[in-house]
Structures are given as C-alpha cells and as structure tokens.
Coordinates of C-alpha atoms and ligand atoms in Angstrom, one line a residue:
X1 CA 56.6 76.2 95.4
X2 CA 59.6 78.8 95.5
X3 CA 61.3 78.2 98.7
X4 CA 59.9 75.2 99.6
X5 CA 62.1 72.4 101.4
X6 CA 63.3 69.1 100.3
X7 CA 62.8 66.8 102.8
X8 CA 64.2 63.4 100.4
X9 CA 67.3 63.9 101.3
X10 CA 68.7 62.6 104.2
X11 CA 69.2 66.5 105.7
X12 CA 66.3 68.7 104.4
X13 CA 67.3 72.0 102.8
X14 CA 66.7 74.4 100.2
X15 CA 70.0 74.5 99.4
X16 CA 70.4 72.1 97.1
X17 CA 72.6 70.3 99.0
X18 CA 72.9 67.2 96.9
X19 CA 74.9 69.3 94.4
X20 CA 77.9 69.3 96.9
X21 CA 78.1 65.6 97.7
X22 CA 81.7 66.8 100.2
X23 CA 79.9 69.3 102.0
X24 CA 77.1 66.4 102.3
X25 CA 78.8 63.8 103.3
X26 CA 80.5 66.3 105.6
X27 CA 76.8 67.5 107.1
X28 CA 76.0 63.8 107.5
X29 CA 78.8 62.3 109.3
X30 CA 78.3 65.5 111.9
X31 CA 74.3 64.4 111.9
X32 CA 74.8 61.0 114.4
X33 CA 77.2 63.6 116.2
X34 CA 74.1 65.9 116.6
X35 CA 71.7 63.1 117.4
X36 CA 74.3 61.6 120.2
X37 CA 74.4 65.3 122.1
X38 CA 70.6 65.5 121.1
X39 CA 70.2 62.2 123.2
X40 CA 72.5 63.4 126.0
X41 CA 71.5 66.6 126.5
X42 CA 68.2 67.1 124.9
X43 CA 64.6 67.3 127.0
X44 CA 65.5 64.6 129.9
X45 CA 63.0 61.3 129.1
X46 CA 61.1 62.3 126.5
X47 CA 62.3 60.1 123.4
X48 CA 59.8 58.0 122.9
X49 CA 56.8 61.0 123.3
X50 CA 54.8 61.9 120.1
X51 CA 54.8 65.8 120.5
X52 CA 52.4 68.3 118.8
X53 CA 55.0 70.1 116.8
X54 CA 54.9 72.8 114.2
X55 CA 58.2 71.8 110.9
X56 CA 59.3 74.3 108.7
X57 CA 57.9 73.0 105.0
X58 CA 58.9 76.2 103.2
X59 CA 60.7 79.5 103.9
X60 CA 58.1 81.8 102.0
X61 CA 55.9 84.1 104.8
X62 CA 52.8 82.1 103.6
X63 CA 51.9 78.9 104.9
X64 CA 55.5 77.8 106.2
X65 CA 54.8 75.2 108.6
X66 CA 52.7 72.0 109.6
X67 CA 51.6 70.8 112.5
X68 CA 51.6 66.8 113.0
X69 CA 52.5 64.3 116.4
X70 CA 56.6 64.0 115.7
X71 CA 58.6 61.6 118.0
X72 CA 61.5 64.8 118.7
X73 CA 64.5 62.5 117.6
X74 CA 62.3 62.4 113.9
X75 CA 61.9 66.3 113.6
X76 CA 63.5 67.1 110.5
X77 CA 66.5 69.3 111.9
X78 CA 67.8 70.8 108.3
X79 CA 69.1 73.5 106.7
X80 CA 66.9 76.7 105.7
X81 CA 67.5 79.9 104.2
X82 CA 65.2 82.7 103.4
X83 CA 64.8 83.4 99.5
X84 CA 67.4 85.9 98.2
X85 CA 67.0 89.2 97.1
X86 CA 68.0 89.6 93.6
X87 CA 71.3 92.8 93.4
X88 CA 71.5 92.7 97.0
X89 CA 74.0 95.3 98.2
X90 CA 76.0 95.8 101.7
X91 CA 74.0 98.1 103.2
X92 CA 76.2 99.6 105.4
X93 CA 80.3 100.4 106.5
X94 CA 83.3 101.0 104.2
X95 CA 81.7 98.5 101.4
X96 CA 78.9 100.1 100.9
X97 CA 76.9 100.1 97.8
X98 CA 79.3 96.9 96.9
X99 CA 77.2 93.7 96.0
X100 CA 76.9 91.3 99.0
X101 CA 78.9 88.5 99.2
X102 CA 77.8 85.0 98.3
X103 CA 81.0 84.1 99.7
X104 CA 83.4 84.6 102.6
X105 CA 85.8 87.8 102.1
X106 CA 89.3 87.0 103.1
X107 CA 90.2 89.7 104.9
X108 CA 86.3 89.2 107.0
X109 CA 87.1 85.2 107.8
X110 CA 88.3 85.8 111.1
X111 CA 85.7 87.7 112.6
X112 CA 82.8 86.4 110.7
X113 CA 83.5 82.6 112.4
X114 CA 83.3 84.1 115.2
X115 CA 80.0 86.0 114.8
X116 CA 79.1 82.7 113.6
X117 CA 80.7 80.1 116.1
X118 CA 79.4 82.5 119.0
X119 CA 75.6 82.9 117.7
X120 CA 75.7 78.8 117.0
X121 CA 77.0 78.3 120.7
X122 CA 73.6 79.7 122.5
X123 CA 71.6 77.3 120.4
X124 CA 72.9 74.0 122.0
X125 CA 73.3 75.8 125.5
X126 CA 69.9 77.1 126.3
X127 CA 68.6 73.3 125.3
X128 CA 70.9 71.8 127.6
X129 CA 69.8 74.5 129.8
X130 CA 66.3 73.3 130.0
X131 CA 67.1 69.6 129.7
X132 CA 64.7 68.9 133.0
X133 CA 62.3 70.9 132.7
X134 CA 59.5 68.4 130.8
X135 CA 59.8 66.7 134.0
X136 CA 58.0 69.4 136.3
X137 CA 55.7 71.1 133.7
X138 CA 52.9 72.7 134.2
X139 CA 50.2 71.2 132.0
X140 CA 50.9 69.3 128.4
X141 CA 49.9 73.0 126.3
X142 CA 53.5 74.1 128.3
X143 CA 55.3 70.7 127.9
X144 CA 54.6 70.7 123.9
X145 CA 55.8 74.6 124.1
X146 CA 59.1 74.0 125.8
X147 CA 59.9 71.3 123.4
X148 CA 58.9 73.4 120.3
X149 CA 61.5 75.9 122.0
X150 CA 64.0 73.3 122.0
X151 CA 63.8 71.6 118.4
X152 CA 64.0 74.8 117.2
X153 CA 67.1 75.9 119.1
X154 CA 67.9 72.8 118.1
X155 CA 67.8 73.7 114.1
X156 CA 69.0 76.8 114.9
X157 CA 72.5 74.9 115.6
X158 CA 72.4 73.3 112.5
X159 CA 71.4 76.6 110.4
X160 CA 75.1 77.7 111.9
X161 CA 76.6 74.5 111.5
X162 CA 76.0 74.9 107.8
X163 CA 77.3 78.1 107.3
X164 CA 80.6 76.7 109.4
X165 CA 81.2 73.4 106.7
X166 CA 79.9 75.3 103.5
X167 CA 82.3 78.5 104.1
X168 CA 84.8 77.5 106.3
X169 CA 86.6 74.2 105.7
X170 CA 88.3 72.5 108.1
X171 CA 88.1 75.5 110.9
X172 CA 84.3 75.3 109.9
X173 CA 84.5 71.7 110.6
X174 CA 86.1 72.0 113.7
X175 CA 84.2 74.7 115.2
X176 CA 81.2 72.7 114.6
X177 CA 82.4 69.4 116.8
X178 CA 83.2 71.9 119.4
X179 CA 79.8 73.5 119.5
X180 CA 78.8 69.6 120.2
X181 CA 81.3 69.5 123.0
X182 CA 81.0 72.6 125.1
X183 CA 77.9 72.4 128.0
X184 CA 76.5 74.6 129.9
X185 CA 78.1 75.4 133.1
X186 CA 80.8 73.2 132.2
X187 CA 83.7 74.7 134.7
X188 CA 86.7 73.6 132.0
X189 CA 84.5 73.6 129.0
X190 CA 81.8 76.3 129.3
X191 CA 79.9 77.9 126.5
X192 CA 81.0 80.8 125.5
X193 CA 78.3 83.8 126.7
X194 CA 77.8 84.4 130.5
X195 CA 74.1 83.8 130.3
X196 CA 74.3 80.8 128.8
X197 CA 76.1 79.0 131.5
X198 CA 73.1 80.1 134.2
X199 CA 71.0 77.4 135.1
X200 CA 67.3 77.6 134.2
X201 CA 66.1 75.6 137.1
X202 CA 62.1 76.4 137.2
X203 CA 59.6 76.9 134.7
X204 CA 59.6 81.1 136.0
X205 CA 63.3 81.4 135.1
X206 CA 62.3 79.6 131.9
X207 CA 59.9 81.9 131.0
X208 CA 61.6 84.8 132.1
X209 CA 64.7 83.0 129.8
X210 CA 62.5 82.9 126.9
X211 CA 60.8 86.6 127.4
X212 CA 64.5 88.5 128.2
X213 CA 67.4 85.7 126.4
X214 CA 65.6 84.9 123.7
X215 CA 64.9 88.4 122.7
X216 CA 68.2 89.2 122.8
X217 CA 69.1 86.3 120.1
X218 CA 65.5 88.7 117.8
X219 CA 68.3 91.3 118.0
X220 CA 71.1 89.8 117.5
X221 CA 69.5 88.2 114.3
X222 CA 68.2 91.3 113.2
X223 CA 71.6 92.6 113.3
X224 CA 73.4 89.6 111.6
X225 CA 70.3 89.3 109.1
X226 CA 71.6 92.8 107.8
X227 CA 74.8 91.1 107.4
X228 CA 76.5 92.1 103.8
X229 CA 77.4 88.2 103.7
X230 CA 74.8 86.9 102.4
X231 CA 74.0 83.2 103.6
X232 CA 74.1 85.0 107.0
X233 CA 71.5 86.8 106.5
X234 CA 69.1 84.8 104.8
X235 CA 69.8 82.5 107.0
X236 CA 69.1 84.4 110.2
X237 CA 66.0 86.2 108.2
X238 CA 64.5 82.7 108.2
X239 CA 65.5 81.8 112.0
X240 CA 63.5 85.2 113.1
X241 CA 60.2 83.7 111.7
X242 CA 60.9 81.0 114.5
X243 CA 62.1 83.0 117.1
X244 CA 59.0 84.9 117.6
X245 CA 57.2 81.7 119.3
X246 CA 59.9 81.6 121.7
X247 CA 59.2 85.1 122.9
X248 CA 55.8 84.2 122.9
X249 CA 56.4 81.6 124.6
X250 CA 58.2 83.6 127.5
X251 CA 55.9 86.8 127.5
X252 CA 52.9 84.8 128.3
X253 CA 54.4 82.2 130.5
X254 CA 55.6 85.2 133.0
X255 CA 52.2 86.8 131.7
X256 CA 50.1 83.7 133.3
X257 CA 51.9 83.7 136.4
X258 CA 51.1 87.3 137.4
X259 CA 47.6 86.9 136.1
X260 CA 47.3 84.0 138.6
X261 CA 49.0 85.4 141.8
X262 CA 46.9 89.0 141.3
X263 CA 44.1 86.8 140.7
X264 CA 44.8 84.9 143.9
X265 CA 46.0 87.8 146.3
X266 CA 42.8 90.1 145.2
X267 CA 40.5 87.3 145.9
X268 CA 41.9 86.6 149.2
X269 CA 42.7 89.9 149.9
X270 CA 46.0 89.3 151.3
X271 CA 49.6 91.0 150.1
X272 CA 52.4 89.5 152.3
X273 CA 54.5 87.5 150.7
X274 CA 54.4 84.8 152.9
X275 CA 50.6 84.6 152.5
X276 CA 50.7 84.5 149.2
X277 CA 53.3 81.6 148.9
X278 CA 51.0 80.0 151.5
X279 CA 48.2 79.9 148.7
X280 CA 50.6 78.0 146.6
X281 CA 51.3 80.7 143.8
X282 CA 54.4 82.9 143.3
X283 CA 54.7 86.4 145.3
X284 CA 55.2 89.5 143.1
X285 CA 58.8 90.2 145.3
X286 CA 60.2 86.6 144.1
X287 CA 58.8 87.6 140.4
X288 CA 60.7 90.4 140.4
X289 CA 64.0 89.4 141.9
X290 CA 63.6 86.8 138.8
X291 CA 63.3 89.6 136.3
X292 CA 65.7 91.5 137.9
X293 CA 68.3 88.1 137.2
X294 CA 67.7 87.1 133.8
X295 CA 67.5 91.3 132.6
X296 CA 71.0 92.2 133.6
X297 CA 72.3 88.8 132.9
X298 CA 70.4 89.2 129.3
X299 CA 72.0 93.0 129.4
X300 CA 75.9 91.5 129.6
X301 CA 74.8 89.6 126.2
X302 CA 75.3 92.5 124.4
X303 CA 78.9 92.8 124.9
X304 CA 80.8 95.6 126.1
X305 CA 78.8 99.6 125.7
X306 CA 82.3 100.8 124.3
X307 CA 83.8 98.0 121.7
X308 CA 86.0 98.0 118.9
X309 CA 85.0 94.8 117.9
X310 CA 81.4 96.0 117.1
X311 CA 82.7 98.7 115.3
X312 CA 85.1 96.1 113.6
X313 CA 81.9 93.9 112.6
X314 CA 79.8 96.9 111.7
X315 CA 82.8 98.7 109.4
X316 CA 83.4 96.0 107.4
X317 CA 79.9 95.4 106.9
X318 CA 79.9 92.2 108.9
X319 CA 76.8 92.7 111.3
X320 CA 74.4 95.7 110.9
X321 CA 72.6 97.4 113.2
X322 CA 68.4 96.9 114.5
X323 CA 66.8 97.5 111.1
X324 CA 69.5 98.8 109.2
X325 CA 68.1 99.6 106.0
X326 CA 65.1 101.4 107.4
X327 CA 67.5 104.1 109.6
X328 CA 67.8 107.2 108.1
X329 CA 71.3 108.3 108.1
X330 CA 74.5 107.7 105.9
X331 CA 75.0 103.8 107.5
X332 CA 79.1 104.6 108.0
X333 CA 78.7 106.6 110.8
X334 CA 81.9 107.9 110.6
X335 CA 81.2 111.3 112.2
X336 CA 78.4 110.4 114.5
X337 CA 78.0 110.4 118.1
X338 CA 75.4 108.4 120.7
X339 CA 74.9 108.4 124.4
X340 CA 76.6 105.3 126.7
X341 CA 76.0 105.2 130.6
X342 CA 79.3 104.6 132.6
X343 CA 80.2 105.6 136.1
X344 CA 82.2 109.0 137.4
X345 CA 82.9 110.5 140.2
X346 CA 80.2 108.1 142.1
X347 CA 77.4 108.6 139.7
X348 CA 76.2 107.2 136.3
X349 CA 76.8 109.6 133.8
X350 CA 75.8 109.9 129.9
X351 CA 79.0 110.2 127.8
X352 CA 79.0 110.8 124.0
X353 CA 81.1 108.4 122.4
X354 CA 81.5 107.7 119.2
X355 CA 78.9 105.7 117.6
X356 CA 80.7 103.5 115.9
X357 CA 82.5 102.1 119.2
X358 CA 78.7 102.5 121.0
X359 CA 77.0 99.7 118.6
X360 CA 76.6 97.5 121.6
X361 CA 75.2 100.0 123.7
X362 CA 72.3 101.1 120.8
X363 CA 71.1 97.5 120.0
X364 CA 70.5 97.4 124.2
X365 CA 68.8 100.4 123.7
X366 CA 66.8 99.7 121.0
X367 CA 66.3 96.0 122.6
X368 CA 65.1 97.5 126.2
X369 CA 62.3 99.4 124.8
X370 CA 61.0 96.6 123.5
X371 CA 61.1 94.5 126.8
X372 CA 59.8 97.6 128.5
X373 CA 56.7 96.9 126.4
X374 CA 56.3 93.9 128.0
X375 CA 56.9 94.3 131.2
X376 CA 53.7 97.1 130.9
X377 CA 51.7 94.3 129.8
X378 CA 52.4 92.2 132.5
X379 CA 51.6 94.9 134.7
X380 CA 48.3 95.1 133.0
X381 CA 47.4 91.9 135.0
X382 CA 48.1 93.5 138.4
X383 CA 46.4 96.3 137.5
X384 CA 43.3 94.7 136.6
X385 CA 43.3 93.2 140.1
X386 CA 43.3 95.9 141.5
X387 CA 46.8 95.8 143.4
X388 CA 49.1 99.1 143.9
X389 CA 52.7 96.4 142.7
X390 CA 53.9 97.2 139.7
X391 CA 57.0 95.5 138.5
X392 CA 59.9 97.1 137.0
X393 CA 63.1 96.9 135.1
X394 CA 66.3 97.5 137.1
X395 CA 68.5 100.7 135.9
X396 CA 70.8 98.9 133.1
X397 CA 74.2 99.2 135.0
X398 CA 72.3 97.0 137.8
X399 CA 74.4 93.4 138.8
X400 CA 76.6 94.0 135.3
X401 CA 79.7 91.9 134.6
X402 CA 80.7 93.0 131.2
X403 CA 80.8 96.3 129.8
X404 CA 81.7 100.1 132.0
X405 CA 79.4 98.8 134.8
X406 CA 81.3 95.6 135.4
X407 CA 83.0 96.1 138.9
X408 CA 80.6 98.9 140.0
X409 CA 77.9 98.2 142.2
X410 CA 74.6 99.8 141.1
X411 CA 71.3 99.5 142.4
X412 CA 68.0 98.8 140.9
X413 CA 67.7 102.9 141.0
X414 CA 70.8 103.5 139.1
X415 CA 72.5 104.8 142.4
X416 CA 76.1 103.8 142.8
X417 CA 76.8 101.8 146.1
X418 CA 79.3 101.0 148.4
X419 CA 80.0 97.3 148.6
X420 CA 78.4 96.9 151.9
X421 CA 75.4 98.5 150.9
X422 CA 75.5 96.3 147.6
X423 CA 75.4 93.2 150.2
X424 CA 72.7 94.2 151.8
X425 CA 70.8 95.1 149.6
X426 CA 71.0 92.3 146.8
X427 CA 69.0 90.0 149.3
X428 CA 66.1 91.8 148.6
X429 CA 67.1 92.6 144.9
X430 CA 68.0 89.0 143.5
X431 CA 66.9 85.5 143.8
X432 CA 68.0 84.2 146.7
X433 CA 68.2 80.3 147.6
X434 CA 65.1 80.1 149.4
X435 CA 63.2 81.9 146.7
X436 CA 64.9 79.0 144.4
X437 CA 63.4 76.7 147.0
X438 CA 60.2 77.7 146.9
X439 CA 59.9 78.1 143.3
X440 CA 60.7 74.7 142.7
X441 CA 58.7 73.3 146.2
X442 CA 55.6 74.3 143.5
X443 CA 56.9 72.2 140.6
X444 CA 57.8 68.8 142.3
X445 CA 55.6 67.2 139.5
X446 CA 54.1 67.4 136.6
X447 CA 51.1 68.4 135.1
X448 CA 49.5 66.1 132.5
X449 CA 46.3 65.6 132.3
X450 CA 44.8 67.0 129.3
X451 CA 43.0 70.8 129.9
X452 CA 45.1 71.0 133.7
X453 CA 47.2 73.5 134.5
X454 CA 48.9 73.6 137.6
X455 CA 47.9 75.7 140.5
X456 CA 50.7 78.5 140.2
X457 CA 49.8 79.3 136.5
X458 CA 46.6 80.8 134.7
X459 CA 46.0 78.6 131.3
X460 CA 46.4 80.6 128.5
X461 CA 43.8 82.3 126.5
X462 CA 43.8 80.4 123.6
X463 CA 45.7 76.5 122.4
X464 CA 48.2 76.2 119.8
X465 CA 47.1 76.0 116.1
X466 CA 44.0 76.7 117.4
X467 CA 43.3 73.6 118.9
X468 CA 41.2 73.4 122.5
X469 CA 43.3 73.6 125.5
X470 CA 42.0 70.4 127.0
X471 CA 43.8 69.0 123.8
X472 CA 46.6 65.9 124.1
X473 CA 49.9 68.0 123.4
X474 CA 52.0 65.5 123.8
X475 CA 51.1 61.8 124.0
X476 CA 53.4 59.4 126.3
X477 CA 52.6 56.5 124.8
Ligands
BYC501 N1 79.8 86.7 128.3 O1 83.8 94.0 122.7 P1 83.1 93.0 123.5 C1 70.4 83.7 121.1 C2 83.3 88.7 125.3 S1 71.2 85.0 122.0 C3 81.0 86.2 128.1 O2 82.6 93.4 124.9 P2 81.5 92.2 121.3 C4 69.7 82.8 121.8 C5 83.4 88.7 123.8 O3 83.0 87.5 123.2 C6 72.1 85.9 120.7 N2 81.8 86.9 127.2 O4 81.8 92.5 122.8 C7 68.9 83.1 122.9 C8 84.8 89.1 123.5 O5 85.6 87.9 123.7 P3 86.9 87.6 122.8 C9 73.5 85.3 120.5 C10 81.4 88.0 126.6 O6 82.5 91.3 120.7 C11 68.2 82.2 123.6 C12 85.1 90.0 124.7 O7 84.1 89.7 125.7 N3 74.1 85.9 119.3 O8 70.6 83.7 119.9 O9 81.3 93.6 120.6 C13 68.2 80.9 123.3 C14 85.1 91.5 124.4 O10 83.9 91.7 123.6 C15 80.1 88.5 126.8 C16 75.1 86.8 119.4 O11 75.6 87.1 120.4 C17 79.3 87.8 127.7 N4 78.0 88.2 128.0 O12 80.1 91.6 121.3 C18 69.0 80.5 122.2 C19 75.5 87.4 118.1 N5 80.0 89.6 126.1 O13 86.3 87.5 121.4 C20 69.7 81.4 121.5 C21 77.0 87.1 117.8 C22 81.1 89.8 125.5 O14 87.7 88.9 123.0 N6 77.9 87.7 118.7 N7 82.0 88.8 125.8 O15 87.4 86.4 123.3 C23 78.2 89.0 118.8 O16 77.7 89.8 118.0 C24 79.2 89.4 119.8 O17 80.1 88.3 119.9 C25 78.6 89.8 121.2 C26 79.8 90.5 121.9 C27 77.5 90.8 121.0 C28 78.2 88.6 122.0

C-alpha cells in the first residue's frame, strides 16, 4: 500500500531511508542515545509491562494503525511522513505561488532549525514531565492512555530528529544530542518553553496538560504543516493524526472528574469545598484554580502577541497560519490589520496592529475558541447535576509571563491590579500547595484491577479499540 511503513529496517520509515546509508548510520548511532534517555526518563518502572498500544503501519487516513500488547522499549519509534502532494506550492508570504521546497533554503536555515529544534524540544519534555505518573493511575484504561501519550511524544522527537540529520548536517546533528540532554526543570539545562519546565505532578494537571498543552502543539502543527518546506509539513500533517488522542485523552480525563464530583455533590447534596474533598473527589474551586494554571501557562506558548519573529517565519513562508489555505484573503498580509489586547492607562485595551507582527496573537485566538468548546462541555456535566458552578476560562492577559501582559497583574476578569491586590487574590485564583496536597492525598496508589477506577474519577463511556472496560490494558507480568 502507498504510504505504508517499512518496519525491516532497523528504524521504520517511509522514507526510504536505506537509500542514504550516512544519514542511516547517522539515525542509528543517535537510536541507543534515544533508548538510554528513553530508560532514564521515560514512564518510571514500567519496562518490562506488555501495554495495549495502538503503531502507526501506514500514513494513509485509512486503516493506519494496529493495536497489539508491545513491551514500550519495543514500540517501533520511526520516521513517518504524510504522502506528498504532487506541484505543491508555498501557500503564503513573499514566495508565494513558488514550488515548495524539498530542501532547506539558505537564506530560511537559521530560523527553520529553530522552528524545528523548538517544536522537537516539547516532545522529550512533557514525557519526562509525566515520568511518575503510571505509578498513581487511576485504573489500567488510564495507565495504557498515558503511555500511548508518551510513545507517541516519544516518535514525535524522532519525526524532528529526522528532519535535523536529513537537512541540517552537523548543526542538525548537534541539535538532536542536545534535545537528549536538556530536562525538564533542569535549573542550568532547562527545555526551552516555559510550560514545559512545569511539573505535571497529578493525574488532574495531567489531563488538564493534555486538554490545554497539547492543543497548543494541534496548532502549532497546523501552522508548521502549512509550512512551504515541505518535509515539515508532511511531517507534522502525519503527527496531527496522533495528536488528536492526546486531546482526547485530556478532554475526557478533566471531563470524568467533573462528572464524578457533580455526581458526588448532587447526591449528597453538599457544596462546600471541604465537604466535598471529605467525599474523596476533587472540589470544583481546586478544578478550576487547575484550569486557570495550565490555560495561561499554555497562553505564554504562543510567544509574544506582537513579534517580528512570527512575522519573520510567516514572510518567508516558513510557518503558516491555522488553516492557511482555506482563509480567504491574499496570504501576504501586507496591508492588513488584527486586534491584540495590551495594557494602558490601567486597562486592557484592543490595539490594531499590524497583522503580520500579530500572528501570535491570531493562532491564540483561533486556539481559545476551540478550548472554549471544551470547557462548555465539561460544564455540561455540572449542569446535568443540577449545580449553579460553572467553570470558566481566565481573561487571556491573566498570570502571563511572555507577551504585553508579562509584568502586569490581571485578574481572572481582565481587570488590571495593584500588586497587593494580585497577592491576595491569586490564593483563591491558582493552585495553591495545599490544593497540590490534596490532589495527590487521592492518588497515593494505584489503580489496577481490571474494570476499577478509582474513587475521584467516573470510567469512561466507552474502552479503547472498542474493547470492554473491564479489559487488561496493560499486563505486569
Ligand atoms: N517560554 O517573538 P517571541 C507541543 C521565546 S506544543 C520561553 O515572543 P516567537 C506539545 C522565543 O523562543 C507546541 N520562551 O515568540 C505539547 C524567543 O526566544 P529567542 C510546540 C519563550 O518566536 C504537549 C523569544 O521568547 N511547538 O507540540 O514568535 C506535549 C521571543 O519570541 C516562550 C512550537 O512552539 C515561552 N512560552 O514564537 C508535547 C512551534 N515564548 O529565539 C508537545 C515552534 C516565546 O529570541 N515554535 N519564547 O531566544 C514557534 O513557533 C515559536 O518558537 C514560538 C514562539 C511560538 C514558541
């Protein structure tokens, strides 16, 4: 089949990568590199578990993946692009209308390893991020879901990776042994983006990581999958098809845990906190001091509202924006204008910029509608219990530390505060260490017999692959 993946060789790909036997034996002398970090920072204990996990077999929409028991160090990390589009153009910028580049432009190298080195940098991070979280899960259904999450994030290293040794020689090289060597949270060797040096220390900042991070890494892929070079863009074409399960992943897990603490305060009629907590399940307040983190953390991912390095990436036909090729309007954007929030004379106030310079500031646009949809649906739970809380999402310049509401402090209304107001009030408005506490009081343990879910989480409506959800996810062996 078209598209399908060659899993003889020692790397699978569909990129015929036994024609290049240097840029092979390049890719397999960084594998035992990948497998040593794997080992070290992977999911804590779990090398010897047969998991129920879904592998890529072929890139076309159809049929691309199998589910079988893989031991995780056996998952066939490899290399993966979507077909290509016969005459693709650059869609977009000064080289518009030009055919799209097989290979890297000169003049682009610079920024392009850096779109590149930065979007292969969360990959590693957000696994290490989650490294301990198999060992407090909340039923095997989750445990198999987390470490789908992280062999994927795991391939989506490598799908970088390759781009880095195929294009860019021995700065490719190099950047690809440091994406290895960076950790999380690491105070002299950090990984690059704020959010990815957060710890995720509970499965509800995991969820919530997966609902509002990992969406930000749909856009940014849209963006780069618009990308005028190509291997960028097929590549990231093909890493959205895996992304989705991630979000999934994180829309549902938050979903389940409202479900169960409506489900549990309308039965028991109660709505204090403390009662609530007393029941064993998670109070709406500590939910939303949660979402309130990970949004505005997930917000500063975007980059700067105002930046000359998005219009840079976007002007040389670099990295495109949300759907590119479906906008209606002349894609150079040379004369147009768009609406960015900063703060004046004590208030937020709109200011028409440029759009060019206010790329940034549309993909979080475009990117908060569509978490806006989900946070409705998670209201949809409270709702149906009958409750009056309804969560919500924080004004945009709330707890920013990159962009024009860095240094300001803004409330979850959009009001602009004094710095002793800011202090008081951020107790209520983010997590605080007893909220940690308690969170993680509930997940001392884990959850494994087959069909159990812990007491803090509804199950979800259906299994994966359609399989019951008393089924073994992951065997211990
Ligand atoms: N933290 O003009 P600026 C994913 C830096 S998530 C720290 O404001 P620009 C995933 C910036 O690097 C998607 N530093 O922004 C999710 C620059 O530094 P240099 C990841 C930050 O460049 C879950 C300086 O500030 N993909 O895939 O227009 C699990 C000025 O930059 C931050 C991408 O991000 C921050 N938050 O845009 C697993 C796509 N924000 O270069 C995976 C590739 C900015 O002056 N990256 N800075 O030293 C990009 O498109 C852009 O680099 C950014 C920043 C959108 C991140």
């Amino acid at each position: 089949m078209a598209g399908s993946v060659n899993y003889g060789d020692r790397i699978p790909n569909n990129v015929d990568l036994g024609r290049d036997r240097v840029l092979q034996r390049a890719l397999e002398h960084w594998q035992p590199q990948y497998m040593g970090w794997w080992y070290d920072m992977g999911p804590a204990e779990s090398r010897g578990y047969d998991v129920y996990l879904r592998t890529a077999t072929s890139v076309e929409p159809e049929g691309w993946a199998v589910f079988d028991y893989v031991k995780m160090p056996d998952y066939r990390w490899g290399i993966f692009l979507a077909p290509p589009e016969a005459d693709r153009p650059i869609n977009f910028g000064v080289n518009k209308g030009r055919p799209a580049w097989s290979d890297v432009p000169g003049e682009y190298r610079s920024p392009l390893r850096r779109l590149i080195v930065t979007q292969g940098d969360t990959e590693p991070a957000s696994v290490e991020q989650q490294r301990m979280l198999g060992m407090c899960c909340p039923s095997l259904y989750d445990l198999r879901n987390i470490y789908q999450v992280n062999v994927e994030e795991g391939r989506h290293l490598w799908a970088m990776v390759y781009l880095l040794h195929r294009y860019f020689g021995r700065d490719g090289r190099e950047e690809a042994e440091a994406l290895l060597e960076r950790r999380s949270g690491d105070e002299d060797n950090p990984r690059i983006l704020g959010a990815f040096n957060e710890p995720t220390p509970d499965w509800l900042a995991f969820y919530m990581f997966t609902f509002f991070t990992d969406r930000d890494g749909k856009f940014q892929l849209a963006s780069l999958a618009e990308s005028g070079f190509d291997p960028l863009a097929r590549t990231c074409r093909f890493m959205l098809t895996e992304e989705a399960h991630h979000m999934f992943v994180g829309e549902t897990g938050v979903g389940r845990i409202v479900q169960r603490t409506a489900d549990v305060m309308a039965e028991h009629k109660i709505e204090h906190p403390d009662q609530v907590r007393d029941l064993g399940v998670i109070d709406l307040p500590t939910i939303q001091r949660y979402l309130n983190f990970h949004y505005s953390v997930t917000l500063d991912l975007f980059g700067s509202e105002v930046s000359s390095n998005a219009a840079t990436f976007f002007t040389s036909g670099l990295k495109g924006r949300y759907h590119e090729t479906a906008i209606q309007d002349d894609h150079i954007l040379a004369e147009a204008m768009y609406d960015v929030g900063e703060v004046a004379g004590g208030n937020v106030v709109s200011k028409e910029m440029p759009a060019l310079s206010a790329l940034n500031a549309r993909l979080r646009d475009d990117y908060i509608g569509e978490v806006q949809a989900g946070v409705d649906r998670w209201n949809r739970h409270i709702e149906h219990a009958g409750l009056p809380y309804r969560l919500t999402l924080p004004h945009r310049g709330f707890h920013r530390a990159i962009g024009s509401f860095a240094g300001h402090h803004i409330g979850p209304d959009g009001r602009v505060l004094t710095h002793d107001e800011w202090q008081r009030g951020s107790r209520a408005w983010l997590p605080s260490e007893r909220d940690y506490a308690f969170v993680q009081s509930l997940m001392s343990g884990r959850v494994v017999e087959p069909g159990k879910f812990a007491n803090w989480i509804a199950p979800p409506r259906i299994g994966i692959n359609r399989q019951p959800l008393d089924f073994e996810y992951v065997r211990f062996n």
